[in-house]
Coordinates of C-alpha atoms and ligand atoms in Angstrom, one line a residue:
M18 CA -92.8 -70.4 25.3
M19 CA -96.4 -69.4 24.7
L20 CA -95.8 -66.2 26.6
E21 CA -92.8 -65.4 24.4
A22 CA -94.8 -65.9 21.2
T23 CA -97.7 -63.7 22.5
K24 CA -95.2 -61.0 23.5
R25 CA -93.8 -61.1 19.9
L26 CA -97.3 -60.6 18.5
L27 CA -97.9 -57.6 20.6
T28 CA -94.5 -55.8 20.5
P29 CA -94.1 -52.9 18.0
S30 CA -91.0 -53.2 15.8
R31 CA -87.8 -51.5 16.9
R32 CA -87.8 -49.3 13.9
S33 CA -91.2 -47.8 14.9
N34 CA -89.6 -46.6 18.1
V35 CA -89.2 -43.0 16.9
P36 CA -89.8 -40.1 19.4
P37 CA -93.0 -38.2 19.2
F38 CA -93.3 -34.6 18.1
I39 CA -93.1 -32.7 21.5
V40 CA -95.0 -29.8 19.9
M41 CA -98.0 -32.1 20.0
D42 CA -97.9 -32.1 23.8
V43 CA -97.9 -28.3 23.8
M44 CA -100.8 -28.3 21.4
A45 CA -102.7 -30.7 23.7
A46 CA -102.0 -28.5 26.8
A47 CA -103.1 -25.4 24.8
A48 CA -106.4 -27.2 23.7
L49 CA -107.0 -28.1 27.4
K50 CA -106.6 -24.4 28.4
E51 CA -109.0 -23.4 25.7
A52 CA -111.5 -26.0 26.8
Q53 CA -111.3 -24.4 30.2
G54 CA -112.3 -21.0 28.7
S55 CA -109.0 -19.3 28.3
R56 CA -107.9 -17.6 25.1
V57 CA -104.6 -19.0 23.7
I58 CA -102.4 -17.3 21.2
H59 CA -101.1 -20.2 19.1
M60 CA -97.4 -19.7 18.2
E61 CA -96.5 -23.4 18.6
V62 CA -97.7 -25.0 15.4
G63 CA -96.0 -24.3 12.1
Q64 CA -99.0 -23.7 10.0
P65 CA -100.7 -20.7 8.3
A66 CA -103.8 -19.3 9.9
A67 CA -105.2 -18.5 6.4
P68 CA -107.1 -20.9 4.2
A69 CA -106.1 -22.2 0.8
P70 CA -106.4 -19.8 -2.1
R71 CA -110.0 -19.3 -3.2
T72 CA -109.0 -20.6 -6.7
A73 CA -107.9 -23.9 -5.1
I74 CA -111.1 -24.3 -3.1
A75 CA -113.3 -23.6 -6.1
A76 CA -111.4 -26.1 -8.2
A77 CA -111.9 -28.8 -5.6
Q78 CA -115.6 -28.0 -5.3
G79 CA -115.8 -28.2 -9.1
A80 CA -114.2 -31.7 -9.1
L81 CA -116.4 -32.9 -6.3
A82 CA -119.5 -31.7 -8.2
K83 CA -118.5 -33.9 -11.1
G84 CA -118.7 -36.9 -8.8
R85 CA -116.1 -39.5 -9.5
I86 CA -112.8 -39.0 -7.8
A87 CA -110.5 -41.6 -9.3
Y88 CA -106.8 -42.5 -9.0
T89 CA -104.4 -40.4 -10.9
E90 CA -101.1 -41.2 -12.7
T91 CA -98.6 -42.3 -10.0
L92 CA -96.4 -39.3 -10.4
G93 CA -99.3 -36.9 -10.5
I94 CA -101.8 -35.4 -12.8
P95 CA -99.8 -34.4 -16.0
S96 CA -101.2 -30.8 -16.1
L97 CA -100.2 -30.3 -12.4
R98 CA -96.7 -31.6 -13.1
A99 CA -96.5 -29.2 -16.1
R100 CA -97.8 -26.3 -13.9
I101 CA -95.2 -27.0 -11.3
A102 CA -92.5 -27.1 -14.0
R103 CA -93.8 -23.7 -15.2
H104 CA -93.5 -22.4 -11.7
Y105 CA -89.7 -23.1 -11.9
A106 CA -89.5 -21.1 -15.1
D107 CA -91.5 -18.2 -13.6
T108 CA -89.8 -18.1 -10.2
Y109 CA -86.2 -19.3 -10.7
D110 CA -85.7 -18.9 -14.5
L111 CA -85.2 -22.6 -14.8
A112 CA -86.4 -24.7 -17.7
L113 CA -87.5 -27.8 -16.0
D114 CA -88.7 -31.0 -17.7
P115 CA -92.2 -31.8 -16.2
G116 CA -91.1 -35.4 -16.4
R117 CA -88.8 -34.7 -13.4
V118 CA -91.6 -33.6 -11.2
A119 CA -93.2 -36.1 -8.8
V120 CA -96.3 -35.0 -6.9
T121 CA -96.3 -36.3 -3.4
T122 CA -98.5 -36.5 -0.2
G123 CA -97.1 -33.4 1.3
S124 CA -93.4 -33.0 1.5
S125 CA -93.6 -35.6 4.3
G126 CA -94.6 -38.2 1.7
G127 CA -91.7 -36.9 -0.4
F128 CA -89.1 -37.6 2.3
I129 CA -90.1 -41.2 2.5
L130 CA -89.9 -41.6 -1.3
A131 CA -86.6 -39.7 -1.5
F132 CA -84.9 -41.6 1.3
L133 CA -86.0 -44.9 -0.1
A134 CA -84.9 -44.0 -3.6
L135 CA -81.5 -42.6 -2.6
F136 CA -80.3 -44.6 0.4
E137 CA -79.6 -48.2 1.5
P138 CA -80.2 -49.3 5.1
G139 CA -77.3 -48.2 7.2
D140 CA -76.4 -45.2 5.0
R141 CA -75.4 -42.1 6.9
V142 CA -77.3 -38.9 6.2
A143 CA -76.2 -35.5 7.7
L144 CA -78.7 -33.1 9.1
A145 CA -78.4 -29.6 10.7
N146 CA -78.9 -29.5 14.4
P147 CA -81.2 -27.8 15.3
G148 CA -83.5 -29.0 12.5
Y149 CA -86.9 -30.4 11.6
P150 CA -87.3 -33.5 13.7
P151 CA -89.0 -35.8 11.2
Y152 CA -85.9 -35.8 9.0
R153 CA -84.1 -37.9 11.6
H154 CA -87.1 -39.9 12.7
I155 CA -88.0 -40.9 9.1
L156 CA -84.4 -41.9 8.4
S157 CA -84.2 -44.0 11.6
A158 CA -87.5 -45.7 10.8
L159 CA -86.1 -46.6 7.3
G160 CA -82.9 -48.0 8.8
C161 CA -80.6 -45.2 7.8
E162 CA -78.4 -43.3 10.3
P163 CA -79.2 -39.6 10.8
V164 CA -76.0 -37.8 11.6
L165 CA -76.6 -34.5 13.5
I166 CA -74.1 -31.7 12.6
E167 CA -74.0 -29.0 15.2
T168 CA -74.7 -25.5 14.0
S169 CA -74.9 -22.2 16.0
A170 CA -76.2 -18.7 15.9
E171 CA -72.6 -17.5 15.0
T172 CA -72.9 -19.3 11.7
R173 CA -76.6 -18.4 11.2
W174 CA -77.5 -22.1 12.0
A175 CA -76.3 -23.1 8.5
L176 CA -74.5 -26.4 7.6
S177 CA -71.0 -25.6 6.4
A178 CA -69.0 -27.5 3.9
K179 CA -66.2 -27.6 6.4
A180 CA -68.2 -29.3 9.2
L181 CA -69.7 -31.7 6.7
I182 CA -66.4 -32.7 5.2
A183 CA -64.9 -33.1 8.7
E184 CA -67.7 -35.6 9.6
H185 CA -67.3 -37.3 6.2
R186 CA -63.6 -37.9 6.8
R187 CA -64.4 -39.3 10.2
K188 CA -66.9 -41.8 8.7
A189 CA -68.3 -41.6 5.2
L190 CA -71.6 -39.8 4.6
Q191 CA -74.0 -40.8 1.8
G192 CA -76.3 -37.9 2.0
V193 CA -77.2 -34.5 3.4
V194 CA -80.5 -32.7 3.9
I195 CA -80.3 -28.9 3.6
A196 CA -83.1 -26.5 4.2
S197 CA -83.3 -22.8 3.4
P198 CA -85.3 -21.1 4.8
A199 CA -84.8 -23.5 7.8
N200 CA -87.2 -24.7 10.5
P201 CA -86.9 -23.8 13.4
T202 CA -84.5 -20.9 12.9
G203 CA -85.9 -19.2 9.9
T204 CA -82.4 -18.5 8.5
M205 CA -81.5 -18.8 4.9
M206 CA -78.4 -19.6 2.7
E207 CA -77.3 -17.1 0.1
A208 CA -77.2 -18.6 -3.5
D209 CA -73.4 -18.6 -3.5
T210 CA -73.2 -20.6 -0.3
L211 CA -75.7 -23.1 -1.5
T212 CA -73.9 -23.5 -4.8
Q213 CA -70.6 -24.0 -3.1
L214 CA -72.0 -26.4 -0.6
I215 CA -73.7 -28.6 -3.2
A216 CA -70.5 -28.6 -5.4
V217 CA -68.4 -29.8 -2.4
M218 CA -70.9 -32.5 -1.4
E219 CA -71.3 -33.8 -4.9
A220 CA -67.6 -34.0 -5.5
E221 CA -67.4 -36.3 -2.5
G222 CA -70.3 -38.4 -3.8
I223 CA -72.7 -37.2 -1.1
R224 CA -76.2 -36.9 -2.3
V225 CA -78.0 -33.6 -1.6
I226 CA -81.7 -33.3 -0.7
S227 CA -82.9 -29.7 -0.5
D228 CA -86.1 -29.1 1.6
E229 CA -87.6 -26.0 -0.1
I230 CA -90.9 -26.1 1.7
Y231 CA -90.6 -22.5 2.9
H232 CA -89.7 -21.0 -0.5
G233 CA -91.9 -18.1 -1.3
L234 CA -91.7 -17.0 2.3
D235 CA -88.4 -15.2 2.0
Y236 CA -88.2 -11.6 3.4
A237 CA -84.5 -10.8 3.4
F238 CA -83.5 -12.0 -0.1
A239 CA -84.9 -14.5 -2.7
A240 CA -84.2 -18.1 -2.0
E241 CA -82.4 -20.1 -4.7
T242 CA -83.5 -23.6 -5.6
A243 CA -81.0 -26.4 -5.6
A244 CA -82.5 -27.5 -8.9
N245 CA -80.9 -24.5 -10.5
V246 CA -77.5 -25.5 -9.0
S247 CA -77.4 -29.2 -9.9
E248 CA -79.4 -31.7 -11.9
R249 CA -78.3 -34.3 -9.4
A250 CA -79.8 -32.6 -6.3
L251 CA -83.3 -33.8 -5.2
V252 CA -85.6 -31.0 -4.3
I253 CA -88.6 -31.4 -2.0
N254 CA -91.4 -28.8 -1.8
S255 CA -95.0 -28.6 -0.7
F256 CA -98.3 -26.7 -1.0
S257 CA -98.5 -26.6 2.8
K258 CA -96.8 -23.3 3.7
Y259 CA -96.8 -20.6 1.0
F260 CA -100.1 -21.8 -0.4
C261 CA -101.6 -22.4 3.1
M262 CA -102.7 -26.0 2.3
T263 CA -101.4 -28.0 5.2
G264 CA -104.4 -30.3 5.5
W265 CA -104.7 -31.0 1.8
R266 CA -101.5 -33.1 2.0
V267 CA -100.0 -32.3 -1.3
G268 CA -96.4 -31.5 -2.2
W269 CA -93.8 -32.3 -5.0
M270 CA -90.3 -33.3 -5.7
V271 CA -87.9 -32.4 -8.5
V272 CA -86.1 -35.6 -9.0
P273 CA -82.9 -36.3 -10.9
E274 CA -83.7 -37.9 -14.2
S275 CA -82.0 -41.1 -13.3
L276 CA -84.3 -41.6 -10.2
V277 CA -87.7 -40.8 -11.8
R278 CA -88.5 -44.4 -12.5
A279 CA -87.5 -45.5 -9.0
V280 CA -89.7 -42.9 -7.4
D281 CA -92.5 -43.9 -9.8
R282 CA -92.2 -47.6 -8.7
L283 CA -92.0 -46.8 -5.0
Q284 CA -95.0 -44.4 -5.0
G285 CA -97.1 -46.8 -7.2
N286 CA -96.6 -49.5 -4.6
L287 CA -96.7 -47.4 -1.4
A288 CA -99.6 -45.1 -2.3
I289 CA -100.8 -45.7 -5.9
S290 CA -101.3 -42.0 -6.3
V291 CA -101.7 -38.8 -4.3
P292 CA -105.2 -37.7 -3.3
T293 CA -106.9 -36.5 -6.5
L294 CA -108.9 -33.7 -5.0
A295 CA -105.8 -32.2 -3.4
Q296 CA -104.0 -32.4 -6.7
V297 CA -106.8 -30.6 -8.5
A298 CA -106.8 -27.9 -5.8
A299 CA -103.0 -27.6 -5.9
E300 CA -102.9 -26.9 -9.7
A301 CA -105.5 -24.1 -9.2
A302 CA -103.5 -22.7 -6.2
F303 CA -101.0 -21.3 -8.7
D304 CA -103.7 -18.9 -9.9
G305 CA -104.2 -17.6 -6.3
R306 CA -100.8 -16.0 -6.0
D307 CA -102.2 -12.5 -5.3
E308 CA -104.1 -13.8 -2.4
M309 CA -101.0 -15.7 -1.1
E310 CA -98.8 -12.6 -1.5
A311 CA -101.2 -10.7 0.7
V312 CA -100.8 -13.4 3.3
K313 CA -97.1 -13.2 3.0
H314 CA -97.2 -9.5 3.6
G315 CA -99.1 -10.2 6.8
Y316 CA -96.2 -12.5 7.9
E317 CA -93.7 -9.7 7.1
E318 CA -95.6 -7.4 9.4
N319 CA -95.8 -10.0 12.1
R320 CA -92.0 -10.5 11.8
R321 CA -91.5 -6.8 12.2
I322 CA -93.7 -6.7 15.3
L323 CA -91.8 -9.6 16.9
V324 CA -88.3 -8.5 15.9
E325 CA -89.0 -5.0 17.4
G326 CA -91.3 -6.1 20.3
L327 CA -89.7 -9.3 21.7
P328 CA -86.4 -7.5 22.8
Q329 CA -88.4 -5.0 24.7
A330 CA -90.3 -7.9 26.3
G331 CA -87.0 -9.4 27.4
L332 CA -86.3 -11.9 24.7
D333 CA -83.5 -10.2 22.8
K334 CA -81.3 -13.1 21.6
F335 CA -82.4 -14.3 18.2
L336 CA -81.2 -13.7 14.6
P337 CA -82.9 -11.3 12.2
V338 CA -85.1 -14.0 10.7
D339 CA -84.7 -14.3 7.0
G340 CA -87.7 -16.5 5.9
A341 CA -90.4 -19.1 6.8
F342 CA -92.5 -17.9 9.7
Y343 CA -90.3 -18.8 12.7
L344 CA -88.2 -17.0 15.2
Y345 CA -85.9 -19.1 17.4
A346 CA -85.2 -17.2 20.6
D347 CA -82.5 -18.0 23.2
I348 CA -84.2 -18.1 26.6
S349 CA -81.2 -19.1 28.6
R350 CA -81.3 -15.8 30.6
F351 CA -84.6 -17.1 32.1
S352 CA -84.4 -20.9 32.0
N353 CA -82.4 -23.8 30.8
D354 CA -85.5 -26.0 30.6
S355 CA -87.4 -24.9 27.5
L356 CA -90.2 -27.5 28.1
D357 CA -90.9 -26.2 31.6
F358 CA -90.6 -22.6 30.3
A359 CA -93.0 -23.2 27.5
K360 CA -95.5 -24.9 29.9
R361 CA -95.3 -22.0 32.4
M362 CA -95.6 -19.4 29.6
L363 CA -98.7 -21.1 28.3
N364 CA -100.2 -21.4 31.7
E365 CA -99.4 -17.9 32.9
T366 CA -99.7 -15.8 29.7
G367 CA -101.8 -18.0 27.3
V368 CA -99.0 -17.8 24.6
A369 CA -98.1 -21.2 23.2
A370 CA -94.6 -21.7 21.7
T371 CA -92.5 -24.8 21.0
P372 CA -89.6 -25.9 23.2
G373 CA -86.3 -26.1 21.4
I374 CA -85.8 -29.6 22.5
D375 CA -88.1 -30.7 19.7
F376 CA -85.5 -29.5 17.2
D377 CA -82.3 -29.9 19.0
P378 CA -81.6 -32.7 21.5
V379 CA -78.3 -31.0 22.5
N380 CA -78.9 -27.3 23.1
G381 CA -82.7 -27.0 22.6
H382 CA -83.3 -26.7 26.3
N383 CA -82.1 -23.1 25.9
F384 CA -84.4 -22.1 23.1
L385 CA -88.1 -21.5 22.2
R386 CA -89.5 -21.4 18.7
F387 CA -92.3 -18.9 17.9
C388 CA -94.4 -19.3 14.8
Y389 CA -95.6 -16.0 13.5
A390 CA -98.2 -17.2 11.0
G391 CA -101.1 -15.7 13.0
S392 CA -102.6 -12.2 12.9
A393 CA -100.8 -8.9 13.7
T394 CA -103.2 -8.4 16.6
E395 CA -102.1 -11.7 18.1
M396 CA -98.4 -10.8 17.7
H397 CA -98.9 -7.4 19.5
E398 CA -100.8 -9.2 22.3
A399 CA -98.2 -12.0 22.6
V400 CA -95.4 -9.4 22.9
E401 CA -97.4 -7.6 25.6
R402 CA -98.3 -10.7 27.6
I403 CA -94.7 -12.1 27.5
G404 CA -93.3 -8.7 28.4
G405 CA -95.6 -8.4 31.4
W406 CA -94.8 -11.9 32.5
L407 CA -91.0 -11.8 32.2
K408 CA -90.8 -8.4 34.0
R409 CA -92.8 -9.6 37.0
Ligands
LIG514 C1 -88.9 -28.0 7.3 C2 -90.2 -28.7 7.0 N1 -90.2 -29.7 6.1 C3 -91.3 -30.4 5.9 C4 -92.5 -30.2 6.6 C5 -93.7 -31.1 6.3 O1 -94.7 -30.5 5.7 P1 -95.8 -31.2 4.7 O2 -95.7 -32.6 4.9 O3 -97.1 -30.6 5.2 O4 -95.5 -30.7 3.3 C6 -92.5 -29.2 7.6 C7 -93.7 -29.0 8.4 O5 -93.8 -28.3 9.3 C8 -91.4 -28.5 7.8 O6 -91.3 -27.5 8.7

């Protein structure tokens, strides 16, 4: 009896039993290799190599110099919310009420708030497979059911209304998460496809969450925001990628009017407010766009180097990547164990990439994700090292 009670005290909850991010294992292996004196080209982690815009850093330094860093309003500093709303006018020609903007702790904090505000325990939420793993892990931890919808290279890895409706007819869905540009594939949805998909989902009462964290990093065509398509869609975004502010942990949501108060109540209780210093920096980041555009042009060049170089190196099965900074390559000619392949590639070439199994439990063993947010020199070197290795 005693033993049972002690065991209960020491056992983590079932809901906490979410899988870890496998990319973290690759990062640890890469760090070990570096500690042993080897140079590693990091193409495994999805984060920019560049720092935050100088304007953001200066604003944070200014705030620090003033001394007191206090809580802010729960939904964010009003001038930041207004600046984000202005960004929608400038970028998407959308007049957005700043009252619908909620500042969050990265988009990761946004997902927790969005899922809590939108769904009941047991609700079924559709996700593209492959996709960003925390979507399904956060949903599971919150007691919702992630429903993976298979996508393929033939359909540019995009969720289709047809596949979603087929699943919905089998068993009702309450929500869907869409992402364009997507991680890990880097593919995007055209505005027409996005509009049509949202219309079909909403007609069925399926709530749409649009992860727009890679907006701004679009090379093939301009990404459309779901906020321009429907006032009922919930948009999630972040300063992590375009603005190179991963470690600042600040993002935002565009929330349907009817949900603002719910998000306010949740965030007030869960976090009080988002870190103040990061909010101050985020507002000033909008004044650093020239700097960020230069970083984006660097990614464009990196993309060109990989799209031209990887096929010559032997990896020739991937889509012409539209956005973000990822390339999802089919490695099945060489291996059907992407984890083993990634480990060997790291050990033998010093190039770190992420095994597809992180993003796709079904077919990910045949894929590797390369992040091209580093320097052009690194991209050339990676292509050369991989080419030499695969041709041995
Ligand atoms: C598709 C996608 N959404 C959300 C995130 C979370 O980013 P953050 O919490 O830094 O905003 C990431 C991070 O890699 C991502 O790739």
